[in-house]
CSV table of C-alpha atoms and ligand atoms in Angstrom, one decimal:
chain,number,residue,atom,x,y,z
A,195,MET,CA,0.0,0.0,0.0
A,196,LYS,CA,1.2,3.5,-0.8
A,197,LYS,CA,2.8,5.2,2.2
A,198,LEU,CA,0.9,8.5,2.9
A,199,VAL,CA,2.5,11.5,4.5
A,200,ASP,CA,1.6,12.2,8.2
A,201,LEU,CA,-1.2,14.9,8.4
A,202,ILE,CA,-1.4,17.7,10.9
A,203,LEU,CA,-4.9,19.3,11.1
A,204,ILE,CA,-4.8,22.9,12.3
A,205,GLY,CA,-8.0,24.7,12.9
A,206,ALA,CA,-10.0,26.6,15.5
A,207,PRO,CA,-12.5,24.6,17.6
A,208,GLY,CA,-15.5,23.8,15.4
A,209,SER,CA,-13.6,24.1,12.1
A,210,GLY,CA,-14.4,20.4,11.3
A,211,LYS,CA,-11.1,18.7,12.2
A,212,GLY,CA,-12.9,16.0,14.1
A,213,SER,CA,-15.5,15.2,11.4
A,214,GLN,CA,-12.9,15.2,8.7
A,215,SER,CA,-10.6,13.0,10.8
A,216,LEU,CA,-13.2,10.2,11.0
A,217,LYS,CA,-13.6,10.3,7.2
A,218,ILE,CA,-9.9,10.5,6.4
A,219,LYS,CA,-9.2,7.6,8.8
A,220,GLU,CA,-11.9,5.5,7.3
A,221,LYS,CA,-10.9,6.1,3.6
A,222,PHE,CA,-7.1,6.2,3.9
A,223,GLY,CA,-6.5,4.1,7.0
A,224,TYR,CA,-4.7,6.8,9.0
A,225,ARG,CA,-4.1,6.3,12.7
A,226,HIS,CA,-6.2,9.1,14.3
A,227,LEU,CA,-4.3,10.8,17.1
A,228,SER,CA,-6.6,13.4,18.8
A,229,THR,CA,-5.1,14.8,21.9
A,230,GLY,CA,-8.6,16.2,22.9
A,231,ASP,CA,-10.0,12.6,22.8
A,232,MET,CA,-7.0,11.3,24.8
A,233,LEU,CA,-7.5,13.9,27.4
A,234,ARG,CA,-11.3,13.3,27.6
A,235,ALA,CA,-10.6,9.6,28.0
A,236,GLU,CA,-8.4,10.5,31.0
A,237,VAL,CA,-11.3,12.6,32.4
A,238,ALA,CA,-13.7,9.7,31.9
A,239,LYS,CA,-11.5,7.5,34.1
A,240,GLY,CA,-12.3,9.8,37.0
A,241,SER,CA,-8.7,9.7,38.3
A,242,GLU,CA,-7.0,12.6,40.1
A,243,LEU,CA,-5.3,13.5,36.8
A,244,GLY,CA,-8.6,13.3,35.1
A,245,LYS,CA,-10.2,15.7,37.5
A,246,HIS,CA,-7.3,18.2,37.0
A,247,VAL,CA,-7.6,17.9,33.2
A,248,ALA,CA,-11.5,18.3,33.4
A,249,GLU,CA,-11.1,21.6,35.2
A,250,ILE,CA,-8.7,22.9,32.6
A,251,ILE,CA,-10.7,21.7,29.5
A,252,ASN,CA,-14.0,23.1,30.9
A,253,SER,CA,-12.4,26.5,31.4
A,254,GLY,CA,-11.2,26.5,27.8
A,255,ARG,CA,-7.5,26.8,28.7
A,256,LEU,CA,-4.8,24.5,27.3
A,257,VAL,CA,-3.4,21.6,29.2
A,258,SER,CA,0.4,21.6,29.9
A,259,ASP,CA,2.7,20.7,27.0
A,260,GLU,CA,4.4,18.0,29.2
A,261,LEU,CA,1.1,16.2,29.8
A,262,VAL,CA,0.0,16.3,26.2
A,263,LEU,CA,3.4,15.2,25.0
A,264,SER,CA,3.5,12.2,27.3
A,265,LEU,CA,0.0,11.1,26.3
A,266,LEU,CA,0.9,11.5,22.7
A,267,LYS,CA,4.2,9.6,22.9
A,268,LEU,CA,2.3,6.6,24.5
A,269,ASN,CA,0.1,6.5,21.4
A,270,CYS,CA,2.6,7.3,18.7
A,271,ASN,CA,4.8,4.2,18.2
A,272,SER,CA,3.5,2.7,15.0
A,273,GLU,CA,4.3,2.1,11.4
A,274,ASP,CA,1.0,3.7,10.3
A,275,SER,CA,0.5,7.1,8.8
A,276,PHE,CA,-0.5,9.5,11.6
A,277,LEU,CA,-3.3,12.0,11.5
A,278,PHE,CA,-2.7,14.6,14.2
A,279,ASP,CA,-5.9,16.3,15.3
A,280,GLY,CA,-5.6,19.1,17.9
A,281,PHE,CA,-1.9,18.7,18.1
A,282,PRO,CA,0.3,20.7,17.9
A,283,ARG,CA,-1.5,23.6,19.5
A,284,ASN,CA,1.6,25.9,19.9
A,285,LEU,CA,5.1,26.4,18.6
A,286,LEU,CA,6.8,24.4,21.3
A,287,GLN,CA,4.6,21.4,20.5
A,288,ALA,CA,5.2,21.9,16.8
A,289,LYS,CA,9.0,22.0,17.2
A,290,MET,CA,8.9,18.9,19.4
A,291,LEU,CA,6.8,17.0,16.9
A,292,GLN,CA,9.2,18.1,14.1
A,293,ASP,CA,12.4,17.2,16.0
A,294,GLU,CA,11.4,14.3,18.1
A,295,ILE,CA,9.2,12.4,15.8
A,296,PHE,CA,9.4,13.5,12.1
A,297,LYS,CA,13.1,14.1,11.9
A,298,LYS,CA,14.2,11.2,14.2
A,299,LEU,CA,11.9,8.7,12.4
A,300,ASN,CA,12.5,10.2,9.0
A,301,ARG,CA,8.8,10.9,8.3
A,302,ASP,CA,7.3,13.4,6.0
A,303,SER,CA,4.3,15.6,6.9
A,304,LEU,CA,1.7,18.0,5.6
A,305,ALA,CA,-0.2,20.6,7.7
A,306,LEU,CA,-3.7,21.5,6.6
A,307,TYR,CA,-5.2,24.7,7.9
A,308,PHE,CA,-9.1,24.6,8.2
A,309,LYS,CA,-10.1,28.2,7.6
A,310,VAL,CA,-13.5,29.4,8.9
A,311,ASN,CA,-14.7,32.8,10.2
A,312,ASN,CA,-15.3,33.1,14.0
A,313,GLU,CA,-19.1,33.7,13.9
A,314,ASP,CA,-19.7,30.5,11.9
A,315,LEU,CA,-17.4,28.7,14.4
A,316,ILE,CA,-19.4,29.8,17.4
A,317,SER,CA,-22.7,28.7,15.9
A,318,ARG,CA,-21.2,25.4,14.9
A,319,ILE,CA,-19.9,24.7,18.3
A,320,VAL,CA,-22.8,25.6,20.5
A,321,ASN,CA,-25.0,23.4,18.3
A,322,ARG,CA,-22.5,20.5,18.2
A,323,ARG,CA,-23.6,17.1,19.7
A,324,THR,CA,-21.4,14.0,19.7
A,325,CYS,CA,-22.2,10.3,20.1
A,326,LYS,CA,-19.9,9.0,22.8
A,327,ASN,CA,-20.2,5.5,21.5
A,328,CYS,CA,-19.2,5.8,17.8
A,329,GLY,CA,-17.8,9.3,17.8
A,330,THR,CA,-20.2,10.7,15.1
A,331,ILE,CA,-20.5,14.5,15.3
A,332,PHE,CA,-23.9,16.1,14.7
A,333,ASN,CA,-25.1,19.7,14.5
A,334,LEU,CA,-28.6,20.6,15.7
A,335,ILE,CA,-29.1,22.9,12.7
A,336,THR,CA,-26.9,21.8,9.8
A,337,LYS,CA,-26.6,18.0,10.5
A,338,PRO,CA,-29.2,16.8,13.0
A,339,SER,CA,-29.5,13.1,13.9
A,340,SER,CA,-32.6,11.5,12.2
A,341,ASN,CA,-33.1,9.7,15.6
A,342,GLY,CA,-33.7,12.9,17.6
A,343,ASP,CA,-31.5,13.1,20.7
A,344,TYR,CA,-30.0,9.7,19.9
A,345,CYS,CA,-27.4,8.6,17.4
A,346,ASP,CA,-28.6,7.5,14.0
A,347,ASN,CA,-25.2,5.9,13.1
A,348,CYS,CA,-25.0,3.3,15.9
A,349,ASP,CA,-27.4,1.6,18.3
A,350,SER,CA,-26.2,3.5,21.4
A,351,THR,CA,-29.0,4.0,24.0
A,352,ASP,CA,-27.2,7.1,25.4
A,353,LYS,CA,-28.3,10.5,24.4
A,354,LEU,CA,-26.0,12.5,22.2
A,355,SER,CA,-23.7,14.5,24.4
A,356,HIS,CA,-22.9,18.2,24.5
A,357,ARG,CA,-19.4,19.0,25.6
A,358,ALA,CA,-19.1,21.1,28.7
A,359,ASP,CA,-16.5,23.3,26.9
A,360,ASP,CA,-18.9,23.9,24.0
A,361,ASN,CA,-20.8,26.9,25.4
A,362,GLU,CA,-20.5,30.4,23.9
A,363,GLU,CA,-18.5,32.0,26.7
A,364,VAL,CA,-15.9,29.3,26.9
A,365,VAL,CA,-15.8,29.0,23.1
A,366,ARG,CA,-14.9,32.7,22.7
A,367,GLY,CA,-11.9,32.1,25.1
A,368,ARG,CA,-10.9,29.0,23.1
A,369,LEU,CA,-11.0,31.1,19.9
A,370,ASN,CA,-8.8,33.8,21.5
A,371,ILE,CA,-6.3,31.1,22.5
A,372,PHE,CA,-6.4,29.7,19.0
A,373,ASP,CA,-5.5,33.1,17.6
A,374,SER,CA,-2.6,33.7,20.1
A,375,GLU,CA,-1.2,30.2,20.5
A,376,SER,CA,-2.0,28.3,17.4
A,377,LYS,CA,-2.1,30.8,14.5
A,378,PRO,CA,1.7,31.2,14.7
A,379,LEU,CA,1.8,27.6,13.5
A,380,LEU,CA,0.7,28.7,10.1
A,381,ASP,CA,3.9,30.7,9.5
A,382,TYR,CA,6.0,27.9,11.0
A,383,TYR,CA,4.6,25.3,8.5
A,384,ALA,CA,4.6,27.7,5.6
A,385,ASN,CA,8.3,28.3,6.2
A,386,LEU,CA,8.9,24.6,6.1
A,387,GLY,CA,7.0,24.5,2.8
A,388,LYS,CA,4.5,22.1,4.4
A,389,LEU,CA,1.3,24.2,4.7
A,390,LYS,CA,-1.9,23.9,2.6
A,391,ILE,CA,-5.0,26.0,3.4
A,392,VAL,CA,-8.5,24.7,2.9
A,393,ASP,CA,-11.8,26.6,2.9
A,394,ALA,CA,-13.5,24.7,5.7
A,395,SER,CA,-16.7,26.8,5.5
A,396,MET,CA,-17.8,24.5,2.6
A,397,SER,CA,-20.0,21.4,3.1
A,398,GLU,CA,-18.4,18.4,4.9
A,399,GLU,CA,-18.6,16.3,1.6
A,400,LYS,CA,-17.0,19.0,-0.5
A,401,LEU,CA,-14.3,19.6,2.0
A,402,PHE,CA,-13.5,15.9,2.2
A,403,GLY,CA,-13.2,15.8,-1.6
A,404,GLU,CA,-10.7,18.7,-1.4
A,405,ILE,CA,-8.7,17.1,1.3
A,406,SER,CA,-8.7,13.7,-0.4
A,407,ARG,CA,-7.3,15.4,-3.5
A,408,LEU,CA,-4.5,17.1,-1.5
A,409,ILE,CA,-3.3,14.0,0.3
A,410,ASN,CA,-3.6,11.4,-2.5
B,844,LIG,P1,-10.2,19.6,21.3
B,844,LIG,O1,-11.0,18.3,21.4
B,844,LIG,O2,-9.0,19.4,20.3
B,844,LIG,O3,-11.0,20.8,20.9
B,844,LIG,O4,-9.5,19.8,22.7
B,844,LIG,C1,-10.3,20.0,23.8
B,844,LIG,C2,-9.4,20.6,24.9
B,844,LIG,O5,-8.4,19.7,25.3
B,844,LIG,C3,-8.7,21.9,24.6
B,844,LIG,O6,-9.5,23.1,24.7
B,844,LIG,C4,-7.5,21.9,25.6
B,844,LIG,O7,-8.0,22.2,26.9
B,844,LIG,C5,-7.2,20.4,25.6
B,844,LIG,N1,-6.2,20.1,24.5
B,844,LIG,C6,-6.4,19.3,23.4
B,844,LIG,N2,-5.3,19.2,22.7
B,844,LIG,C7,-4.3,19.9,23.3
B,844,LIG,C8,-2.9,20.2,23.1
B,844,LIG,N3,-2.3,19.7,22.0
B,844,LIG,N4,-2.3,21.0,24.0
B,844,LIG,C9,-2.9,21.5,25.1
B,844,LIG,N5,-4.2,21.3,25.4
B,844,LIG,C10,-4.9,20.5,24.5
């Protein structure tokens, strides 16, 4: 099978990284590495570490680089092509990824920036609902489940969940953090000649077509 370059998805919360990751993983067989999912799994364990992480996530701040890096390293030892979703979030994480993983393991990468304007992002996020069982992401307005409050993609009997950090006040803070911490990544990857920008305001299907074209 053709070896694909590792992908780094950069985008503000609600820009569609999670939904596209599921599609990319399914079609191309990438190993999906979402640091947000890893952290939420830690929260679900209810451990002391999980409680600490929950407090940070719910306030919209970023978790420490050390913690994210250690979780990531635990999940990163594989021959697969990696799909980084939500990592790196700042320059320090990007440099570590470049030096410790890509250079050492002689891997090539491509960063995709999901560009969407902030008002669209806020509306997307406050209406976002997720199936905790299969991971499908819905939107109450643009992509409702045909099964009401329940998932129409699997037979889970749990209601679709609304993330505690998906309310407007927290989201505005998360968008500010994206602008100050994560936007510098665009120059970083552009200087490495590894950045592509996609218009993520288009429909999920069209966007997936565009991404498939870029990575194939
Ligand atoms: P996400 O699911 O990517 O939107 O991440 C949810 C939350 O998890 C973020 O708001 C941060 O609190 C935390 N988080 C996820 N990825 C990282 C990361 N790479 N560095 C620091 N915090 C992160």
